[in-house]
């Protein structure tokens, strides 16, 4: 199978059968950092864990702590649907997931250790894509350690996918890590018919405030950009998302230890996302470019499977953008090439 690395808060592969470790989440590790010499283990060992070192601990069935974010993201990529009798599945339910858990907060040294792990285990787990539903603010700096790391990862043939950020609709609000030319930056969109655009919680109104259900040129709008999705800079060749994917009210796997995400979304799981009571213990609902990014990571896994795992990152980006559905109401600095068309992208590379 195609390996998809999830660099995030962690994956609960113990409680949720959709992400079961080690069957579906084939590797699950935890990144720790001995910032203030806090770790007591190893002090009497020949090579103790020194202060300031990162430690990657393998074979952890549940690496999620209290957020639930990574488990939700992982499910969007590759949930098997086991807990829902096949009703809720990820984009690429046949993918092998590699969880790299960083805990509640992802610091730069955690991320760098995670990228090192990906490079070290690329061949072992057939890693073809890494999802990054996290980021920061500010300007893009090619010399930033994260950007240097993602460039190295991409040079090894691994597609790097980043969430564009949730600071829209203002201009110049992109997650700078998503701006790198060797990265695929993903904006969040709505799919009308799945999300009610008239709801005050839909995030799906057009930039001019009009109703997206009103036809344009006698054709109803099918896809709309989420209001929170970060935007780039008009006419700038660098500052724009590459593509848009679903990111509003996305149902995916719930972590047993994901108290933060669970509490945030418990109220509207049933009311907005129509998750029935039988499925609520295993699935939850969330919005953000964090949810859009793993849709693209899943599509990349499907593309690699169809192409025999031979696609370079630049080829992946070219196919995704050339097959995307245009969003004529928006500009490139808002939505990139348009709304992802998974079927068209896979068919374009199928051998």
mmCIF file of C-alpha atoms in Angstrom:
data_model
loop_
_atom_site.group_PDB
_atom_site.id
_atom_site.type_symbol
_atom_site.label_atom_id
_atom_site.label_comp_id
_atom_site.label_asym_id
_atom_site.label_seq_id
_atom_site.Cartn_x
_atom_site.Cartn_y
_atom_site.Cartn_z
ATOM 1 C CA UNK A 1 0.000 0.000 0.000
ATOM 2 C CA UNK A 2 0.877 3.666 -0.330
ATOM 3 C CA UNK A 3 2.252 5.184 2.872
ATOM 4 C CA UNK A 4 0.816 8.500 4.068
ATOM 5 C CA UNK A 5 2.620 10.224 6.940
ATOM 6 C CA UNK A 6 0.480 12.300 9.315
ATOM 7 C CA UNK A 7 2.578 14.869 11.194
ATOM 8 C CA UNK A 8 0.100 16.070 13.792
ATOM 9 C CA UNK A 9 -1.008 15.767 17.418
ATOM 10 C CA UNK A 10 -1.137 11.963 17.195
ATOM 11 C CA UNK A 11 -3.382 9.103 16.102
ATOM 12 C CA UNK A 12 -5.654 7.017 18.297
ATOM 13 C CA UNK A 13 -5.127 3.593 16.777
ATOM 14 C CA UNK A 14 -6.254 1.835 19.932
ATOM 15 C CA UNK A 15 -9.860 2.949 20.409
ATOM 16 C CA UNK A 16 -10.974 3.658 16.857
ATOM 17 C CA UNK A 17 -11.082 0.540 14.674
ATOM 18 C CA UNK A 18 -10.992 2.689 11.527
ATOM 19 C CA UNK A 19 -7.373 3.557 12.329
ATOM 20 C CA UNK A 20 -6.395 0.344 14.127
ATOM 21 C CA UNK A 21 -2.730 -0.036 14.998
ATOM 22 C CA UNK A 22 -0.806 -1.821 13.537
ATOM 23 C CA UNK A 23 -3.231 -3.037 10.862
ATOM 24 C CA UNK A 24 -4.102 0.334 9.280
ATOM 25 C CA UNK A 25 -1.911 2.779 11.187
ATOM 26 C CA UNK A 26 1.151 0.686 10.449
ATOM 27 C CA UNK A 27 3.518 2.909 12.430
ATOM 28 C CA UNK A 28 2.656 5.248 15.296
ATOM 29 C CA UNK A 29 5.371 7.221 17.042
ATOM 30 C CA UNK A 30 5.557 10.016 19.588
ATOM 31 C CA UNK A 31 8.036 12.880 19.406
ATOM 32 C CA UNK A 32 9.286 14.121 22.777
ATOM 33 C CA UNK A 33 11.662 16.965 23.599
ATOM 34 C CA UNK A 34 13.864 17.085 26.685
ATOM 35 C CA UNK A 35 13.736 20.877 26.970
ATOM 36 C CA UNK A 36 14.626 21.247 30.645
ATOM 37 C CA UNK A 37 16.162 17.854 31.378
ATOM 38 C CA UNK A 38 12.692 16.643 32.384
ATOM 39 C CA UNK A 39 13.095 13.025 31.331
ATOM 40 C CA UNK A 40 14.297 10.794 34.141
ATOM 41 C CA UNK A 41 14.823 7.739 31.969
ATOM 42 C CA UNK A 42 18.249 7.065 30.557
ATOM 43 C CA UNK A 43 20.204 9.115 33.093
ATOM 44 C CA UNK A 44 22.221 6.108 34.219
ATOM 45 C CA UNK A 45 22.425 4.583 30.767
ATOM 46 C CA UNK A 46 25.603 4.664 28.659
ATOM 47 C CA UNK A 47 23.897 7.165 26.324
ATOM 48 C CA UNK A 48 21.301 9.122 28.344
ATOM 49 C CA UNK A 49 18.824 11.420 26.624
ATOM 50 C CA UNK A 50 20.565 14.770 26.888
ATOM 51 C CA UNK A 51 18.914 18.088 27.613
ATOM 52 C CA UNK A 52 17.610 19.692 24.430
ATOM 53 C CA UNK A 53 17.367 16.413 22.526
ATOM 54 C CA UNK A 54 14.344 15.076 20.699
ATOM 55 C CA UNK A 55 13.285 11.495 21.204
ATOM 56 C CA UNK A 56 11.038 9.530 18.858
ATOM 57 C CA UNK A 57 9.282 6.721 20.703
ATOM 58 C CA UNK A 58 7.847 4.001 18.424
ATOM 59 C CA UNK A 59 5.048 1.454 18.772
ATOM 60 C CA UNK A 60 2.471 3.599 20.586
ATOM 61 C CA UNK A 61 -1.075 2.406 19.774
ATOM 62 C CA UNK A 62 -2.585 5.738 20.896
ATOM 63 C CA UNK A 63 -0.238 8.691 20.462
ATOM 64 C CA UNK A 64 -3.068 11.232 20.808
ATOM 65 C CA UNK A 65 -3.040 13.164 24.089
ATOM 66 C CA UNK A 66 -5.891 15.599 24.568
ATOM 67 C CA UNK A 67 -6.520 17.299 21.229
ATOM 68 C CA UNK A 68 -8.018 14.761 18.830
ATOM 69 C CA UNK A 69 -6.875 16.819 15.856
ATOM 70 C CA UNK A 70 -4.469 14.279 14.387
ATOM 71 C CA UNK A 71 -6.946 11.418 14.698
ATOM 72 C CA UNK A 72 -9.566 13.443 12.822
ATOM 73 C CA UNK A 73 -7.050 14.371 10.122
ATOM 74 C CA UNK A 74 -5.846 10.775 9.766
ATOM 75 C CA UNK A 75 -9.406 9.566 9.296
ATOM 76 C CA UNK A 76 -9.973 12.005 6.441
ATOM 77 C CA UNK A 77 -7.009 10.439 4.675
ATOM 78 C CA UNK A 78 -7.607 6.777 5.325
ATOM 79 C CA UNK A 79 -10.405 5.782 7.727
ATOM 80 C CA UNK A 80 -11.531 2.239 6.886
ATOM 81 C CA UNK A 81 -15.170 2.729 7.884
ATOM 82 C CA UNK A 82 -15.011 -0.218 10.279
ATOM 83 C CA UNK A 83 -16.863 1.538 13.091
ATOM 84 C CA UNK A 84 -19.692 2.698 10.801
ATOM 85 C CA UNK A 85 -20.140 -0.427 8.669
ATOM 86 C CA UNK A 86 -18.509 1.375 5.776
ATOM 87 C CA UNK A 87 -20.577 4.569 5.947
ATOM 88 C CA UNK A 88 -17.745 6.922 6.950
ATOM 89 C CA UNK A 89 -14.506 6.238 5.094
ATOM 90 C CA UNK A 90 -11.476 8.317 4.255
ATOM 91 C CA UNK A 91 -10.433 9.482 0.807
ATOM 92 C CA UNK A 92 -7.958 6.597 0.480
ATOM 93 C CA UNK A 93 -9.164 3.833 2.816
ATOM 94 C CA UNK A 94 -6.520 1.457 1.465
ATOM 95 C CA UNK A 95 -3.601 3.700 2.406
ATOM 96 C CA UNK A 96 -1.135 2.778 5.120
ATOM 97 C CA UNK A 97 -0.984 5.511 7.760
ATOM 98 C CA UNK A 98 2.214 6.522 9.523
ATOM 99 C CA UNK A 99 1.419 8.596 12.595
ATOM 100 C CA UNK A 100 3.999 11.049 13.929
ATOM 101 C CA UNK A 101 2.533 12.524 17.091
ATOM 102 C CA UNK A 102 3.797 15.765 18.569
ATOM 103 C CA UNK A 103 1.258 16.312 21.332
ATOM 104 C CA UNK A 104 -0.886 19.362 21.957
ATOM 105 C CA UNK A 105 1.560 21.895 20.476
ATOM 106 C CA UNK A 106 3.807 21.342 17.468
ATOM 107 C CA UNK A 107 7.130 23.087 18.039
ATOM 108 C CA UNK A 108 9.732 23.490 15.332
ATOM 109 C CA UNK A 109 12.035 20.835 16.805
ATOM 110 C CA UNK A 110 9.141 18.358 16.935
ATOM 111 C CA UNK A 111 8.381 18.966 13.266
ATOM 112 C CA UNK A 112 12.022 18.655 12.237
ATOM 113 C CA UNK A 113 12.332 15.379 14.139
ATOM 114 C CA UNK A 114 9.166 14.230 12.385
ATOM 115 C CA UNK A 115 10.552 15.024 8.939
ATOM 116 C CA UNK A 116 13.768 13.203 9.851
ATOM 117 C CA UNK A 117 11.689 10.168 10.813
ATOM 118 C CA UNK A 118 9.885 10.291 7.479
ATOM 119 C CA UNK A 119 13.155 10.359 5.536
ATOM 120 C CA UNK A 120 14.648 7.574 7.639
ATOM 121 C CA UNK A 121 11.608 5.329 7.098
ATOM 122 C CA UNK A 122 10.611 6.355 3.584
ATOM 123 C CA UNK A 123 11.501 3.033 1.986
ATOM 124 C CA UNK A 124 10.344 0.877 4.885
ATOM 125 C CA UNK A 125 6.800 2.274 4.806
ATOM 126 C CA UNK A 126 6.636 3.330 1.134
ATOM 127 C CA UNK A 127 5.899 6.925 2.169
ATOM 128 C CA UNK A 128 4.743 8.954 -0.832
ATOM 129 C CA UNK A 129 3.017 11.910 0.852
ATOM 130 C CA UNK A 130 3.046 13.725 4.184
ATOM 131 C CA UNK A 131 0.129 15.784 5.480
ATOM 132 C CA UNK A 132 0.732 18.895 7.588
ATOM 133 C CA UNK A 133 -2.416 20.414 9.068
ATOM 134 C CA UNK A 134 -0.507 23.000 11.075
ATOM 135 C CA UNK A 135 1.423 26.168 10.473
ATOM 136 C CA UNK A 136 2.283 29.674 11.576
ATOM 137 C CA UNK A 137 1.964 33.276 10.401
ATOM 138 C CA UNK A 138 4.294 35.758 8.763
ATOM 139 C CA UNK A 139 6.223 35.904 5.518
ATOM 140 C CA UNK A 140 7.649 32.973 3.606
ATOM 141 C CA UNK A 141 11.359 32.512 4.305
ATOM 142 C CA UNK A 142 13.106 29.839 2.215
ATOM 143 C CA UNK A 143 15.818 29.623 4.885
ATOM 144 C CA UNK A 144 13.351 28.766 7.636
ATOM 145 C CA UNK A 145 14.315 25.325 9.014
ATOM 146 C CA UNK A 146 10.833 23.974 8.286
ATOM 147 C CA UNK A 147 11.008 25.108 4.671
ATOM 148 C CA UNK A 148 14.485 23.667 4.272
ATOM 149 C CA UNK A 149 13.215 20.386 5.723
ATOM 150 C CA UNK A 150 10.172 20.207 3.443
ATOM 151 C CA UNK A 151 12.377 20.960 0.438
ATOM 152 C CA UNK A 152 14.599 18.035 1.408
ATOM 153 C CA UNK A 153 11.562 15.778 1.824
ATOM 154 C CA UNK A 154 10.176 16.836 -1.564
ATOM 155 C CA UNK A 155 13.559 16.261 -3.206
ATOM 156 C CA UNK A 156 13.322 12.658 -2.035
ATOM 157 C CA UNK A 157 10.106 12.185 -3.998
ATOM 158 C CA UNK A 158 7.622 12.686 -1.165
ATOM 159 C CA UNK A 159 4.735 15.084 -1.821
ATOM 160 C CA UNK A 160 4.381 17.613 1.007
ATOM 161 C CA UNK A 161 0.856 18.924 1.647
ATOM 162 C CA UNK A 162 0.123 21.894 3.938
ATOM 163 C CA UNK A 163 -3.043 23.566 5.168
ATOM 164 C CA UNK A 164 -3.282 27.143 3.859
ATOM 165 C CA UNK A 165 -4.480 28.547 7.196
ATOM 166 C CA UNK A 166 -7.700 29.767 8.786
ATOM 167 C CA UNK A 167 -7.106 33.527 8.908
ATOM 168 C CA UNK A 168 -9.284 34.582 5.964
ATOM 169 C CA UNK A 169 -10.939 36.318 4.337
ATOM 170 C CA UNK A 170 -8.274 39.028 4.565
ATOM 171 C CA UNK A 171 -5.478 39.139 2.002
ATOM 172 C CA UNK A 172 -1.933 38.002 2.773
ATOM 173 C CA UNK A 173 -2.931 35.622 5.561
ATOM 174 C CA UNK A 174 -1.502 32.354 4.223
ATOM 175 C CA UNK A 175 0.377 29.890 6.375
ATOM 176 C CA UNK A 176 3.919 30.634 5.098
ATOM 177 C CA UNK A 177 4.837 26.940 5.118
ATOM 178 C CA UNK A 178 2.096 26.363 2.531
ATOM 179 C CA UNK A 179 3.621 28.982 0.220
ATOM 180 C CA UNK A 180 6.827 27.076 -0.580
ATOM 181 C CA UNK A 181 6.949 26.249 -4.316
ATOM 182 C CA UNK A 182 7.727 22.582 -3.574
ATOM 183 C CA UNK A 183 4.682 22.254 -1.272
ATOM 184 C CA UNK A 184 0.983 21.861 -2.115
ATOM 185 C CA UNK A 185 -0.970 24.536 -0.214
ATOM 186 C CA UNK A 186 -4.638 23.732 0.327
ATOM 187 C CA UNK A 187 -7.542 26.147 0.799
ATOM 188 C CA UNK A 188 -10.840 25.076 2.375
ATOM 189 C CA UNK A 189 -14.083 24.982 0.444
ATOM 190 C CA UNK A 190 -17.711 23.978 0.862
ATOM 191 C CA UNK A 191 -19.641 21.587 -1.300
ATOM 192 C CA UNK A 192 -23.167 22.897 -1.692
ATOM 193 C CA UNK A 193 -25.671 20.137 -1.089
ATOM 194 C CA UNK A 194 -23.510 18.699 1.661
ATOM 195 C CA UNK A 195 -23.313 21.938 3.652
ATOM 196 C CA UNK A 196 -26.339 24.201 3.986
ATOM 197 C CA UNK A 197 -25.062 27.624 2.838
ATOM 198 C CA UNK A 198 -27.957 29.421 4.511
ATOM 199 C CA UNK A 199 -26.870 28.293 7.981
ATOM 200 C CA UNK A 200 -25.129 30.892 10.116
ATOM 201 C CA UNK A 201 -22.484 28.236 10.838
ATOM 202 C CA UNK A 202 -21.871 27.243 7.235
ATOM 203 C CA UNK A 203 -18.859 29.546 6.502
ATOM 204 C CA UNK A 204 -19.996 29.305 2.885
ATOM 205 C CA UNK A 205 -21.192 32.734 1.791
ATOM 206 C CA UNK A 206 -19.543 34.294 -1.239
ATOM 207 C CA UNK A 207 -17.106 37.158 -0.789
ATOM 208 C CA UNK A 208 -19.771 39.673 -1.779
ATOM 209 C CA UNK A 209 -22.197 38.220 0.788
ATOM 210 C CA UNK A 210 -24.511 36.737 -1.831
ATOM 211 C CA UNK A 211 -26.197 33.365 -1.559
ATOM 212 C CA UNK A 212 -24.116 30.686 -3.324
ATOM 213 C CA UNK A 213 -27.291 28.855 -4.316
ATOM 214 C CA UNK A 214 -28.275 31.667 -6.679
ATOM 215 C CA UNK A 215 -27.369 30.504 -10.207
ATOM 216 C CA UNK A 216 -24.684 32.275 -12.204
ATOM 217 C CA UNK A 217 -25.088 32.136 -15.998
ATOM 218 C CA UNK A 218 -27.970 29.732 -15.426
ATOM 219 C CA UNK A 219 -25.694 27.267 -13.634
ATOM 220 C CA UNK A 220 -25.912 26.672 -9.877
ATOM 221 C CA UNK A 221 -22.696 27.055 -7.943
ATOM 222 C CA UNK A 222 -21.524 23.682 -6.682
ATOM 223 C CA UNK A 223 -18.425 24.736 -4.747
ATOM 224 C CA UNK A 224 -17.734 27.783 -2.599
ATOM 225 C CA UNK A 225 -14.642 28.970 -0.740
ATOM 226 C CA UNK A 226 -14.938 28.962 3.059
ATOM 227 C CA UNK A 227 -14.907 32.414 4.604
ATOM 228 C CA UNK A 228 -12.143 31.489 7.070
ATOM 229 C CA UNK A 229 -9.774 30.057 4.449
ATOM 230 C CA UNK A 230 -6.586 32.128 4.276
ATOM 231 C CA UNK A 231 -5.977 34.164 1.152
ATOM 232 C CA UNK A 232 -2.817 35.097 -0.695
ATOM 233 C CA UNK A 233 -1.833 38.332 -2.415
ATOM 234 C CA UNK A 234 -3.516 39.453 -5.667
ATOM 235 C CA UNK A 235 -1.316 38.989 -8.744
ATOM 236 C CA UNK A 236 1.564 37.622 -6.678
ATOM 237 C CA UNK A 237 3.145 34.571 -8.356
ATOM 238 C CA UNK A 238 4.013 32.931 -5.023
ATOM 239 C CA UNK A 239 1.390 33.876 -2.431
ATOM 240 C CA UNK A 240 -1.616 31.765 -3.354
ATOM 241 C CA UNK A 241 -3.059 28.369 -2.428
ATOM 242 C CA UNK A 242 -2.478 25.675 -5.026
ATOM 243 C CA UNK A 243 -5.884 24.035 -4.814
ATOM 244 C CA UNK A 244 -9.118 23.964 -2.794
ATOM 245 C CA UNK A 245 -10.650 20.924 -1.080
ATOM 246 C CA UNK A 246 -13.570 20.254 1.311
ATOM 247 C CA UNK A 247 -12.987 21.825 4.706
ATOM 248 C CA UNK A 248 -16.353 22.712 6.252
ATOM 249 C CA UNK A 249 -18.201 20.389 8.654
ATOM 250 C CA UNK A 250 -16.094 17.359 7.795
ATOM 251 C CA UNK A 251 -17.017 14.120 9.563
ATOM 252 C CA UNK A 252 -14.064 11.941 10.513
ATOM 253 C CA UNK A 253 -12.669 9.726 13.247
ATOM 254 C CA UNK A 254 -12.956 10.644 16.913
ATOM 255 C CA UNK A 255 -10.150 9.968 19.395
ATOM 256 C CA UNK A 256 -11.003 8.545 22.795
ATOM 257 C CA UNK A 257 -8.457 10.973 24.251
ATOM 258 C CA UNK A 258 -9.408 13.890 22.009
ATOM 259 C CA UNK A 259 -11.193 15.890 24.666
ATOM 260 C CA UNK A 260 -10.491 19.291 23.099
ATOM 261 C CA UNK A 261 -11.885 18.535 19.645
ATOM 262 C CA UNK A 262 -14.704 16.440 21.088
ATOM 263 C CA UNK A 263 -15.850 19.228 23.397
ATOM 264 C CA UNK A 264 -15.620 21.811 20.618
ATOM 265 C CA UNK A 265 -17.757 19.797 18.233
ATOM 266 C CA UNK A 266 -20.087 17.797 20.458
ATOM 267 C CA UNK A 267 -22.888 20.346 20.233
ATOM 268 C CA UNK A 268 -23.137 20.407 16.453
ATOM 269 C CA UNK A 269 -22.172 16.824 15.582
ATOM 270 C CA UNK A 270 -25.819 15.858 15.433
ATOM 271 C CA UNK A 271 -27.379 19.252 14.701
ATOM 272 C CA UNK A 272 -25.146 20.357 11.822
ATOM 273 C CA UNK A 273 -23.341 17.254 10.586
ATOM 274 C CA UNK A 274 -26.124 14.708 11.077
ATOM 275 C CA UNK A 275 -23.964 12.148 12.859
ATOM 276 C CA UNK A 276 -26.413 9.715 14.417
ATOM 277 C CA UNK A 277 -26.133 8.617 18.032
ATOM 278 C CA UNK A 278 -24.723 5.199 17.135
ATOM 279 C CA UNK A 279 -21.804 6.762 15.260
ATOM 280 C CA UNK A 280 -21.076 9.703 17.574
ATOM 281 C CA UNK A 281 -18.782 7.645 19.855
ATOM 282 C CA UNK A 282 -16.455 7.047 16.898
ATOM 283 C CA UNK A 283 -16.842 10.108 14.665
ATOM 284 C CA UNK A 284 -16.869 13.856 15.093
ATOM 285 C CA UNK A 285 -17.192 16.924 12.920
ATOM 286 C CA UNK A 286 -14.733 19.784 12.383
ATOM 287 C CA UNK A 287 -13.962 22.619 9.982
ATOM 288 C CA UNK A 288 -10.742 24.214 8.790
ATOM 289 C CA UNK A 289 -8.008 24.019 6.215
ATOM 290 C CA UNK A 290 -6.711 21.317 8.568
ATOM 291 C CA UNK A 291 -9.558 19.212 7.187
ATOM 292 C CA UNK A 292 -8.999 20.276 3.570
ATOM 293 C CA UNK A 293 -5.316 19.361 3.500
ATOM 294 C CA UNK A 294 -5.783 15.626 4.256
ATOM 295 C CA UNK A 295 -8.345 15.407 1.457
ATOM 296 C CA UNK A 296 -5.518 16.295 -0.914
ATOM 297 C CA UNK A 297 -3.094 13.925 0.828
ATOM 298 C CA UNK A 298 -5.644 11.156 0.323
ATOM 299 C CA UNK A 299 -6.070 12.019 -3.346
ATOM 300 C CA UNK A 300 -2.287 11.948 -3.769
ATOM 301 C CA UNK A 301 -2.254 8.434 -2.288
ATOM 302 C CA UNK A 302 -4.914 7.358 -4.800
ATOM 303 C CA UNK A 303 -2.922 8.927 -7.630
ATOM 304 C CA UNK A 304 0.267 7.156 -6.590
ATOM 305 C CA UNK A 305 -1.560 3.850 -6.333
ATOM 306 C CA UNK A 306 -3.000 4.334 -9.818
ATOM 307 C CA UNK A 307 0.389 5.314 -11.242
ATOM 308 C CA UNK A 308 2.355 2.544 -9.563
ATOM 309 C CA UNK A 309 4.013 4.897 -7.084
ATOM 310 C CA UNK A 310 6.120 6.594 -9.742
ATOM 311 C CA UNK A 311 4.888 10.199 -9.567
ATOM 312 C CA UNK A 312 7.248 12.991 -8.566
ATOM 313 C CA UNK A 313 5.886 15.822 -6.375
ATOM 314 C CA UNK A 314 5.971 18.258 -9.300
ATOM 315 C CA UNK A 315 3.980 15.816 -11.423
ATOM 316 C CA UNK A 316 1.436 15.384 -8.644
ATOM 317 C CA UNK A 317 0.956 19.146 -8.383
ATOM 318 C CA UNK A 318 0.637 19.555 -12.139
ATOM 319 C CA UNK A 319 -2.043 16.864 -12.414
ATOM 320 C CA UNK A 320 -4.008 18.155 -9.428
ATOM 321 C CA UNK A 321 -4.070 21.720 -10.721
ATOM 322 C CA UNK A 322 -4.713 20.832 -14.367
ATOM 323 C CA UNK A 323 -7.698 18.621 -13.482
ATOM 324 C CA UNK A 324 -9.207 20.914 -10.819
ATOM 325 C CA UNK A 325 -12.693 22.325 -11.335
ATOM 326 C CA UNK A 326 -12.514 26.085 -12.002
ATOM 327 C CA UNK A 327 -14.068 28.459 -9.490
ATOM 328 C CA UNK A 328 -14.755 31.480 -11.717
ATOM 329 C CA UNK A 329 -16.154 33.587 -8.864
ATOM 330 C CA UNK A 330 -12.726 33.603 -7.229
ATOM 331 C CA UNK A 331 -9.163 34.525 -8.132
ATOM 332 C CA UNK A 332 -6.046 32.358 -8.013
ATOM 333 C CA UNK A 333 -4.803 34.107 -4.878
ATOM 334 C CA UNK A 334 -7.942 32.851 -3.116
ATOM 335 C CA UNK A 335 -8.515 29.308 -4.417
ATOM 336 C CA UNK A 336 -5.496 28.361 -6.506
ATOM 337 C CA UNK A 337 -6.339 26.305 -9.596
ATOM 338 C CA UNK A 338 -9.824 25.525 -8.305
ATOM 339 C CA UNK A 339 -11.676 22.732 -6.522
ATOM 340 C CA UNK A 340 -10.017 19.317 -6.483
ATOM 341 C CA UNK A 341 -11.459 16.688 -8.818
ATOM 342 C CA UNK A 342 -10.231 13.407 -7.338
ATOM 343 C CA UNK A 343 -11.652 11.214 -10.080
ATOM 344 C CA UNK A 344 -10.146 13.273 -12.882
ATOM 345 C CA UNK A 345 -6.761 13.392 -11.157
ATOM 346 C CA UNK A 346 -6.635 9.632 -10.665
ATOM 347 C CA UNK A 347 -7.817 8.896 -14.202
ATOM 348 C CA UNK A 348 -5.153 11.229 -15.585
ATOM 349 C CA UNK A 349 -2.339 9.106 -14.133
ATOM 350 C CA UNK A 350 -3.875 5.638 -14.202
ATOM 351 C CA UNK A 351 -1.745 3.050 -15.949
#
